XYZ file of C-alpha atoms in Angstrom:
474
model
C 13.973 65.794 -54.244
C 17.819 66.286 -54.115
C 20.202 64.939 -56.683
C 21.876 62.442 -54.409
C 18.084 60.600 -54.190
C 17.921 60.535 -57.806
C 20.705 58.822 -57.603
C 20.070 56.565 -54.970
C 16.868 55.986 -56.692
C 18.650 55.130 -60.091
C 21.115 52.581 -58.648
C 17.951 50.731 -57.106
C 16.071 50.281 -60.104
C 19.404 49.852 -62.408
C 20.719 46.614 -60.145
C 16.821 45.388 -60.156
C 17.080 45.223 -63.650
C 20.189 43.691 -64.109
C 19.260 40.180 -64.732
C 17.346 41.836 -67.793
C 20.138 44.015 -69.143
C 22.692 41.310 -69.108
C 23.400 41.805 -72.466
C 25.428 44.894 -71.179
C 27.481 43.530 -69.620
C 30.478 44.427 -71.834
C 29.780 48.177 -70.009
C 32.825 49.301 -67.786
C 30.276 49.083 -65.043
C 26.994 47.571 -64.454
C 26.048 50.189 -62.210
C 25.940 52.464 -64.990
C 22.886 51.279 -66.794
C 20.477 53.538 -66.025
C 16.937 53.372 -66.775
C 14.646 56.723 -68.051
C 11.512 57.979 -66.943
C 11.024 56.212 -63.122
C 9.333 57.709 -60.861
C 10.966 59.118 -57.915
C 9.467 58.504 -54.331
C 8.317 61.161 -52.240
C 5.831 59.981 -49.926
C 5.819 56.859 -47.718
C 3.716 55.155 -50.067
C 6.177 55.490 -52.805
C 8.903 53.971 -50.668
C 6.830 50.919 -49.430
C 5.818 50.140 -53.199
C 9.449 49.986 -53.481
C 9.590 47.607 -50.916
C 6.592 45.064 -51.712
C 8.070 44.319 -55.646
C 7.576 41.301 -55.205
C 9.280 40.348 -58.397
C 12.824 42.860 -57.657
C 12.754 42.333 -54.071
C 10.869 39.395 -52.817
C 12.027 36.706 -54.527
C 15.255 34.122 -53.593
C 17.118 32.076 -56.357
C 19.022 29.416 -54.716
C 19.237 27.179 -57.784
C 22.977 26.020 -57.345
C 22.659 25.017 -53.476
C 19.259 23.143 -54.864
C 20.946 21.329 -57.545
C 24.474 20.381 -55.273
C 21.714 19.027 -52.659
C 20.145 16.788 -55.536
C 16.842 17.936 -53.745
C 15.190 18.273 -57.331
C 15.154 16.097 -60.194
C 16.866 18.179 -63.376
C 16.583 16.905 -67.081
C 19.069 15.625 -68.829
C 18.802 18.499 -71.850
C 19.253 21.821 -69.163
C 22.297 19.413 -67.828
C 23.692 19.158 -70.973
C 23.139 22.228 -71.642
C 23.911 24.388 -68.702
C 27.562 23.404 -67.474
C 26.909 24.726 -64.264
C 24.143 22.800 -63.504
C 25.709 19.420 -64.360
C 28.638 20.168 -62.768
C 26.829 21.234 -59.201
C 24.155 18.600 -59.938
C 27.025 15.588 -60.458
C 29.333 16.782 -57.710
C 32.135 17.094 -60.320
C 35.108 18.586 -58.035
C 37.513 18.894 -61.313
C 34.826 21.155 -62.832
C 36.128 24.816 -63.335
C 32.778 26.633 -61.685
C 34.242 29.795 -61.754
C 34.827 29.431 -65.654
C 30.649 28.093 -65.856
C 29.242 30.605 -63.679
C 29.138 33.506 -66.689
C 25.279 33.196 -66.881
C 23.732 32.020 -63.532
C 23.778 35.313 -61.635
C 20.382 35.392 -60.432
C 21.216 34.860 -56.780
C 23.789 37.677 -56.773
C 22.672 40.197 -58.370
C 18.638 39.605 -56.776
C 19.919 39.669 -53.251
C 21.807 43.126 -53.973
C 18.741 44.206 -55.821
C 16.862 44.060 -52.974
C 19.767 45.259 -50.831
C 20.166 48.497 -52.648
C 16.228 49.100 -52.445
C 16.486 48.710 -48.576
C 19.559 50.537 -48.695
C 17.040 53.325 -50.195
C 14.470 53.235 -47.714
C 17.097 53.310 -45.044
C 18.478 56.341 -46.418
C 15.492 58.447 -47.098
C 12.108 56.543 -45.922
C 12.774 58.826 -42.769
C 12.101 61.896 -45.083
C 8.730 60.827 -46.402
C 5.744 62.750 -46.377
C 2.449 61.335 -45.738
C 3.195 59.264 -42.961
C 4.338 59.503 -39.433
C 7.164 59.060 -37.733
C 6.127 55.393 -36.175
C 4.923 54.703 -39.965
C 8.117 55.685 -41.457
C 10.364 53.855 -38.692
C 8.631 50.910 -39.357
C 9.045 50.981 -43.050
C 12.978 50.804 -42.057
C 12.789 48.921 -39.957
C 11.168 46.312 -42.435
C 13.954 47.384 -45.016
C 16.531 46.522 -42.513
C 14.799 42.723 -42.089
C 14.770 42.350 -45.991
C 18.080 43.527 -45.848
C 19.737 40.975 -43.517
C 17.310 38.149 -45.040
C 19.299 38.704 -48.173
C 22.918 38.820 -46.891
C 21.931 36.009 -45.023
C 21.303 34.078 -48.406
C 24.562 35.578 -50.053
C 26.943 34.864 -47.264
C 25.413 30.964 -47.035
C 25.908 30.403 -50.987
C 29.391 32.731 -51.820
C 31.182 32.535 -48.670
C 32.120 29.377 -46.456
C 29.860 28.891 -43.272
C 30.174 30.613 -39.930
C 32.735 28.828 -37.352
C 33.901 30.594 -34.835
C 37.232 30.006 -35.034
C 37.747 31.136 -38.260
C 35.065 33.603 -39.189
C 36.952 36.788 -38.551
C 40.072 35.748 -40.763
C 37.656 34.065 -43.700
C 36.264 37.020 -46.686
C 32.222 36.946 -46.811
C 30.256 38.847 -49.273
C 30.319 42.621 -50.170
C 28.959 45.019 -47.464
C 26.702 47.662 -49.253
C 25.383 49.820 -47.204
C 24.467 53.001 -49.590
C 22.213 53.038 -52.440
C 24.335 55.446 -53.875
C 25.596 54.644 -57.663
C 29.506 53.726 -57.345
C 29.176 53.611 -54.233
C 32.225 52.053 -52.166
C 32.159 48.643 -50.504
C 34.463 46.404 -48.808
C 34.171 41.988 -49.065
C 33.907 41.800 -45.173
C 35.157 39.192 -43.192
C 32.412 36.010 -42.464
C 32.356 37.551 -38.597
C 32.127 41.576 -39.514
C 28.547 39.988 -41.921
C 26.736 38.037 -39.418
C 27.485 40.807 -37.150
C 25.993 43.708 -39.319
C 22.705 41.163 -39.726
C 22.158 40.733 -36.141
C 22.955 44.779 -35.817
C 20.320 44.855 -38.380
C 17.881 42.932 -36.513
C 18.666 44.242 -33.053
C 17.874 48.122 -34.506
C 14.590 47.037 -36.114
C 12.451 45.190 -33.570
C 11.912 47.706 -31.287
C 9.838 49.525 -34.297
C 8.352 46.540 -36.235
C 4.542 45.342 -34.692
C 2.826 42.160 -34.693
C 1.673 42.692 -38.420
C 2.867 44.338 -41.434
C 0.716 46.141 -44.059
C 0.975 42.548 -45.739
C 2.841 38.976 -45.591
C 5.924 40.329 -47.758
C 6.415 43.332 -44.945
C 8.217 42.021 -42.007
C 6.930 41.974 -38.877
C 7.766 41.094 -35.241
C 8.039 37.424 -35.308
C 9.311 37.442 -39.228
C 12.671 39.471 -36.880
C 12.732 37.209 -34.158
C 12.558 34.368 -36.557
C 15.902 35.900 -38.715
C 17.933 36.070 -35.754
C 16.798 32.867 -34.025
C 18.282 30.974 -37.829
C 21.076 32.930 -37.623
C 22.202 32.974 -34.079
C 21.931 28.926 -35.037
C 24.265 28.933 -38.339
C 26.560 30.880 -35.383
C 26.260 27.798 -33.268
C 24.939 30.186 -30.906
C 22.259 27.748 -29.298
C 21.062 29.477 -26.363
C 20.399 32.807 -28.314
C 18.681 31.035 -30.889
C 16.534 28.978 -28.646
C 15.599 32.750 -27.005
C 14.834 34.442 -30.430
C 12.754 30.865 -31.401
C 10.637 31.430 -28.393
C 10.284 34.805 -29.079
C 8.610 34.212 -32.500
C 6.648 31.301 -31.317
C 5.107 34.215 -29.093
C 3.999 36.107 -31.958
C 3.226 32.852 -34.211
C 3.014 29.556 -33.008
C 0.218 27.590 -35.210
C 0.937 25.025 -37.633
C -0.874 23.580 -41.051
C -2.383 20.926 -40.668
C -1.374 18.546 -43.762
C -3.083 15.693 -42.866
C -5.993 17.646 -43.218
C -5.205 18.864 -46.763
C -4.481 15.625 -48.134
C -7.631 13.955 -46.995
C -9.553 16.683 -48.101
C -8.206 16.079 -51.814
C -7.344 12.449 -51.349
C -9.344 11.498 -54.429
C -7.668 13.797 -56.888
C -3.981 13.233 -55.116
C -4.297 9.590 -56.131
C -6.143 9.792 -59.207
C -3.788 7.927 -61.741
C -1.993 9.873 -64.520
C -3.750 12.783 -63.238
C -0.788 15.632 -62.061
C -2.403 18.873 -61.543
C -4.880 18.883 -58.645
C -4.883 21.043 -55.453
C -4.182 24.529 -54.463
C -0.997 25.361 -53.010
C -1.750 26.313 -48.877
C 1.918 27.496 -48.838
C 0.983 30.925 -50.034
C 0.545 34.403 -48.659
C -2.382 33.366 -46.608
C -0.289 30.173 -45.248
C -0.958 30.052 -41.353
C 2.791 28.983 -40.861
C 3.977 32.291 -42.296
C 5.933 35.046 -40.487
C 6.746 36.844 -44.043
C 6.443 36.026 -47.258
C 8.937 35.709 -50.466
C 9.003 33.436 -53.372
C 12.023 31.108 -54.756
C 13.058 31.866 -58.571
C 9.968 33.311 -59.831
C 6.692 34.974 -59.178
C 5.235 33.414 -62.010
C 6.153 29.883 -61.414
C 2.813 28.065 -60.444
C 4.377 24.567 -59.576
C 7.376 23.385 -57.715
C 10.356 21.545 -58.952
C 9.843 17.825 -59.423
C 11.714 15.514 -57.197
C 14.408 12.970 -57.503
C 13.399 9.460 -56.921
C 16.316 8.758 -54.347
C 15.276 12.146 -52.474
C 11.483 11.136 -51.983
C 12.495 8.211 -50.355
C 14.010 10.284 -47.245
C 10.590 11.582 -46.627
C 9.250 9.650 -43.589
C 6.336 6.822 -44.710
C 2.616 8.673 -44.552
C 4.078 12.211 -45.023
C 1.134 13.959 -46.005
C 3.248 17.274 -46.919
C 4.992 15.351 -49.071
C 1.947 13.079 -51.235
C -0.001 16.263 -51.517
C 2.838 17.895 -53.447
C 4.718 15.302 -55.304
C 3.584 12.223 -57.626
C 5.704 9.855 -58.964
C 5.840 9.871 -63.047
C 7.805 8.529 -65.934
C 8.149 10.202 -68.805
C 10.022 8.752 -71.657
C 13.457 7.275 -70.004
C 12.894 9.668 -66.984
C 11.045 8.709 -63.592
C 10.764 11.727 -61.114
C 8.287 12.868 -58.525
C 6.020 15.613 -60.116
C 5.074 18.804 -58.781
C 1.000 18.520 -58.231
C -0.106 22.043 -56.335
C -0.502 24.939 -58.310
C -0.355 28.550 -57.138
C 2.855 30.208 -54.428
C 4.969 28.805 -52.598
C 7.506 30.258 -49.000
C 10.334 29.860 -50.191
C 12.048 32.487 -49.283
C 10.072 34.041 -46.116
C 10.318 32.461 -42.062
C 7.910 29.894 -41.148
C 6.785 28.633 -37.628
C 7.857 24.797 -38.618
C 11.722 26.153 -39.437
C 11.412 28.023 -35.834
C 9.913 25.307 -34.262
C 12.462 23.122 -36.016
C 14.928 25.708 -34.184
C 13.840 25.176 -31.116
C 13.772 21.715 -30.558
C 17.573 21.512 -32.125
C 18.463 24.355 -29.330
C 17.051 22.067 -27.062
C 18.941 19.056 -27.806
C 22.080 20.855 -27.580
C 21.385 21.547 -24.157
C 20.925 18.374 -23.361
C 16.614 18.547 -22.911
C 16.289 15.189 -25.678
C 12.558 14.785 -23.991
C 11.917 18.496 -24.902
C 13.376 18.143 -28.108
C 11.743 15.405 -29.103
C 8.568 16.499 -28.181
C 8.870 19.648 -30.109
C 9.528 17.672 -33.255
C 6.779 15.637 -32.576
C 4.907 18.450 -32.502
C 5.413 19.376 -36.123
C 5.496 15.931 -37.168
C 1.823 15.520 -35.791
C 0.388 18.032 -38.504
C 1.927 15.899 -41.261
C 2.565 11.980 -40.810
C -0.697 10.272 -41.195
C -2.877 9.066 -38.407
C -2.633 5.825 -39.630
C 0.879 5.895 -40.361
C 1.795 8.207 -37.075
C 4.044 6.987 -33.581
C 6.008 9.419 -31.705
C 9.837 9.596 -32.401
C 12.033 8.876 -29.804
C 15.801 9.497 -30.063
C 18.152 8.098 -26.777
C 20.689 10.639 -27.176
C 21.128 14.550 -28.392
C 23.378 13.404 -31.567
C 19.931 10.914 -32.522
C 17.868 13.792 -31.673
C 19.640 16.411 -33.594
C 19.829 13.983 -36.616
C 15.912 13.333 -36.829
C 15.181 16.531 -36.660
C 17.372 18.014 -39.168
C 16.123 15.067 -40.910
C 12.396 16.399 -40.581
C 13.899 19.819 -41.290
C 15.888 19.340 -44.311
C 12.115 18.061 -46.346
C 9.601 20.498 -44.479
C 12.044 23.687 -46.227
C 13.328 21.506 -49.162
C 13.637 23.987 -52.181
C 15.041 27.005 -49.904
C 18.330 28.099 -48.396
C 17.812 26.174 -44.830
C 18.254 22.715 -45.877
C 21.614 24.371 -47.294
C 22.874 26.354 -45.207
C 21.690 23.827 -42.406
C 24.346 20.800 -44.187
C 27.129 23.069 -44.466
C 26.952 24.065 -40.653
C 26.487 20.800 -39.712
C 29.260 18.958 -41.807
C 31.467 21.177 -39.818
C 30.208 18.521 -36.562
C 31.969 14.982 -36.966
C 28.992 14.033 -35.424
C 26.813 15.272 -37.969
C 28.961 15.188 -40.881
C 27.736 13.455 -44.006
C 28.658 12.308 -47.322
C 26.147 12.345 -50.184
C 25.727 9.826 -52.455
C 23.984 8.453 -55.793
C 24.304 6.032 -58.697
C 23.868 8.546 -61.875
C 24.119 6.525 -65.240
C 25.232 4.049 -64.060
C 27.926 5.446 -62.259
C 28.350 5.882 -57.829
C 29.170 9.513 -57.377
C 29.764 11.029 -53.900
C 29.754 14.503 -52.381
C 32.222 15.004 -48.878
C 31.292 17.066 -46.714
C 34.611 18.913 -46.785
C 34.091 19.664 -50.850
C 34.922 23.289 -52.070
C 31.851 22.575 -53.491
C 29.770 23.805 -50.485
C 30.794 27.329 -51.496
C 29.035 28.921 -54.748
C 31.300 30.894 -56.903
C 31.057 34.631 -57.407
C 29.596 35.396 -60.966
C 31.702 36.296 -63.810
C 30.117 39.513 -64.011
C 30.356 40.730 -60.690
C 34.260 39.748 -60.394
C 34.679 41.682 -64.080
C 32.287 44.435 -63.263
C 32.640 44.881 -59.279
C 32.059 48.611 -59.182
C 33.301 50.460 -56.899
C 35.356 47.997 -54.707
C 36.917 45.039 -55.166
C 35.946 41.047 -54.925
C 38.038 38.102 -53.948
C 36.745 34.525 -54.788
C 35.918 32.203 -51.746
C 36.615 29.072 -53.777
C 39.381 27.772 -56.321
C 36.962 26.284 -58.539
């Protein structure tokens, strides 16, 4: 193996561990904390293990965008305690983020984790032994879809969101494209990102198949999925609606939820009882393209819920009572997690591409189409007793109710996030959050700085080899 893989090989496994080593940060230069004795890959096998770390690579920490969206209930000891948090959390606009944000660096330095490993494979998967050559293109070709998942994330938490008009002028996100250590990057423009993902997509379907080697290895519809949500955050309908149909093709079933609850109805409503059924939402889920967790690997339940957020989910939501409970504990009254075991958080469904769809539709004017598509979904989750088709008498009602259905069938991800900030761009769509929180009415517009995540402390002190410009003032 030549010196410039050891290398390459070194800067993957140093930026995996970062979140670990954090203590170092004082160094000069993160990218100098290099681990001993790792192994360095040789044969195909070696690269996909690289690949499939589930805990380095295939995992998405959205925390901040969960907490501005008040889609989870947080305690009033980690507010207190993490400034960030309350200040995201309670849509404090005089807060100094930038100042906070010294600690919560998970979502920056995870998504260029798994960057520089599929920079790696990229690189050098093509010189693997042990495989052939349709083995090894695949392998980057799956390296290329993790890749653009991830800038995807980064440019929809640390940048603003795509508009056309202003996308080429706006800074995004660094664009790494070497797993070299030190190696040089430039903060691209907004339009020069979303163009390198769909680059990125474009070059790897034509050597991804129907299925990967498992649910965390991209596949064929897990591509056509990526592009259909991005070519929508692009406002690029009729694309979108293409790539949706594309992956609807490849995957087009549905969980039935209604199913799932009835089948353990008795311990869902079984009082002051809040651990109960097995999560269906994991690598085995029917919905899934791919497959990558939120935070953790080794977090069995989901975030408990907000009172004032479960009531947006529609009445007889089956999805919704087989996950959540409603529980008071002490002074505090939330909706508690109740499935144990993983959960897609971070991976491309068939509901978010159906979901896709039926917006795409809409657009064009097809409301009947639309609607029907949502209805679809909506079918596998709203009780029988509970169910009646939605009908909307316009594309603006139409787009709203299914965004609406949207926003809780991926709550706890990136969609329902970046999804708000593309749409508050649309008077039509445009809204203002808000809450009574001790007492008190806050309110979020949708024209807040606060849509945009600030860059870490410790990737603005320690940026390597390039330089970074912050995307918000506070």
């Amino acid at each position: 193996m030549n010196q410039k893989m050891k290398k390459n090989l070194l800067t993957t496994i140093s930026i995996a561990l970062l979140a670990i080593t954090a203590g170092l940060s004082s160094c000069n230069d993160f990218l100098s904390v290099v681990p001993k004795g790792q192994k360095i890959p040789t044969t195909l096998a070696d690269f996909d293990a690289l690949l499939r770390d589930e805990y380095g690579n295939q995992r998405t920490n959205v925390t901040q965008a969960i907490l501005l969206l008040n889609d989870k209930f947080e305690s009033a000891s980690n507010l207190s305690y993490y400034q960030l948090y309350s200040a995201n959390y309670n849509w404090d606009e005089n807060a100094d983020r930038i100042a906070f944000n010294h600690s919560d660096e998970g979502t920056y330095y995870n998504g260029y984790a798994a960057i520089s490993t599929s920079n790696l494979i990229i690189e050098h998967a093509a010189e693997a032994t042990e495989a052939s050559e349709a083995d090894k293109a695949q392998l980057i070709a799956q390296a290329k879809i993790l890749r653009a998942t991830n800038y995807f994330v980064l440019a929809n938490y640390y940048a603003d969101t795509y508009e056309e008009v202003s996308a080429a002028s706006k800074l995004s996100v660094p664009l790494i494209t070497s797993a070299d250590i030190d190696a040089p990057y430039v903060q691209v423009s907004i339009k020069e990102l979303y163009d390198f993902m769909l680059k990125d997509i474009e070059e790897a379907i034509p050597n991804l198949r129907p299925a990967g080697a498992t649910i965390l290895h991209a596949n064929l519809g897990a591509a056509y999925a990526l592009s259909a949500r991005i070519h929508l955050q692009m406002g690029h309908f009729d694309k979108a609606l293409s790539a949706a149909n594309e992956a609807l093709k490849q995957n087009d079933k549905l969980y039935d939820w209604t199913q799932f609850y009835t089948q353990y109805k008795t311990q869902i409503e079984q009082v002051n009882v809040y651990t109960n059924a097995p999560s269906p939402m994991g690598y085995d889920y029917v919905e899934n393209y791919n497959f990558r967790h939120g935070v953790s690997i080794y977090r069995s339940n989901e975030s408990n819920i907000r009172t004032d957020r479960a009531t947006r989910f529609e009445p007889g939501d089956a999805k919704f009572a087989s996950r959540w409970k409603i529980r008071t504990v002490g002074a505090d009254t939330y909706y508690k997690s109740i499935t144990n075991g993983f959960f897609n958080y971070g991976g491309l469904t068939t509901t978010e591409v159906y979901l896709i769809k039926a917006e795409c539709l809409a657009r064009q004017g097809d409301v009947t189409g639309a609607m029907n598509i949502l209805n679809t979904v909506r079918k596998k989750r709203i009780l029988p007793t509970v169910y009646a088709d939605l009908t909307a008498a316009t594309k603006q009602d139409a787009i709203r109710l299914i965004n609406r259905t949207k926003g809780n069938e991926l709550i706890l991800s990136i969609t329902p996030f970046a999804d708000r900030r593309r749409l508050n761009k649309e008077e039509d769509y445009a809204q203002t959050l808000s809450k009574t929180e001790n007492g008190k009415n806050l309110s979020l517009s949708p024209a807040s700085h606060m849509w945009t995540m600030p860059f870490p402390q410790g990737a603005i002190k320690n940026h390597g080899n390039g330089s970074i410009q912050q995307n918000v003032s506070k």
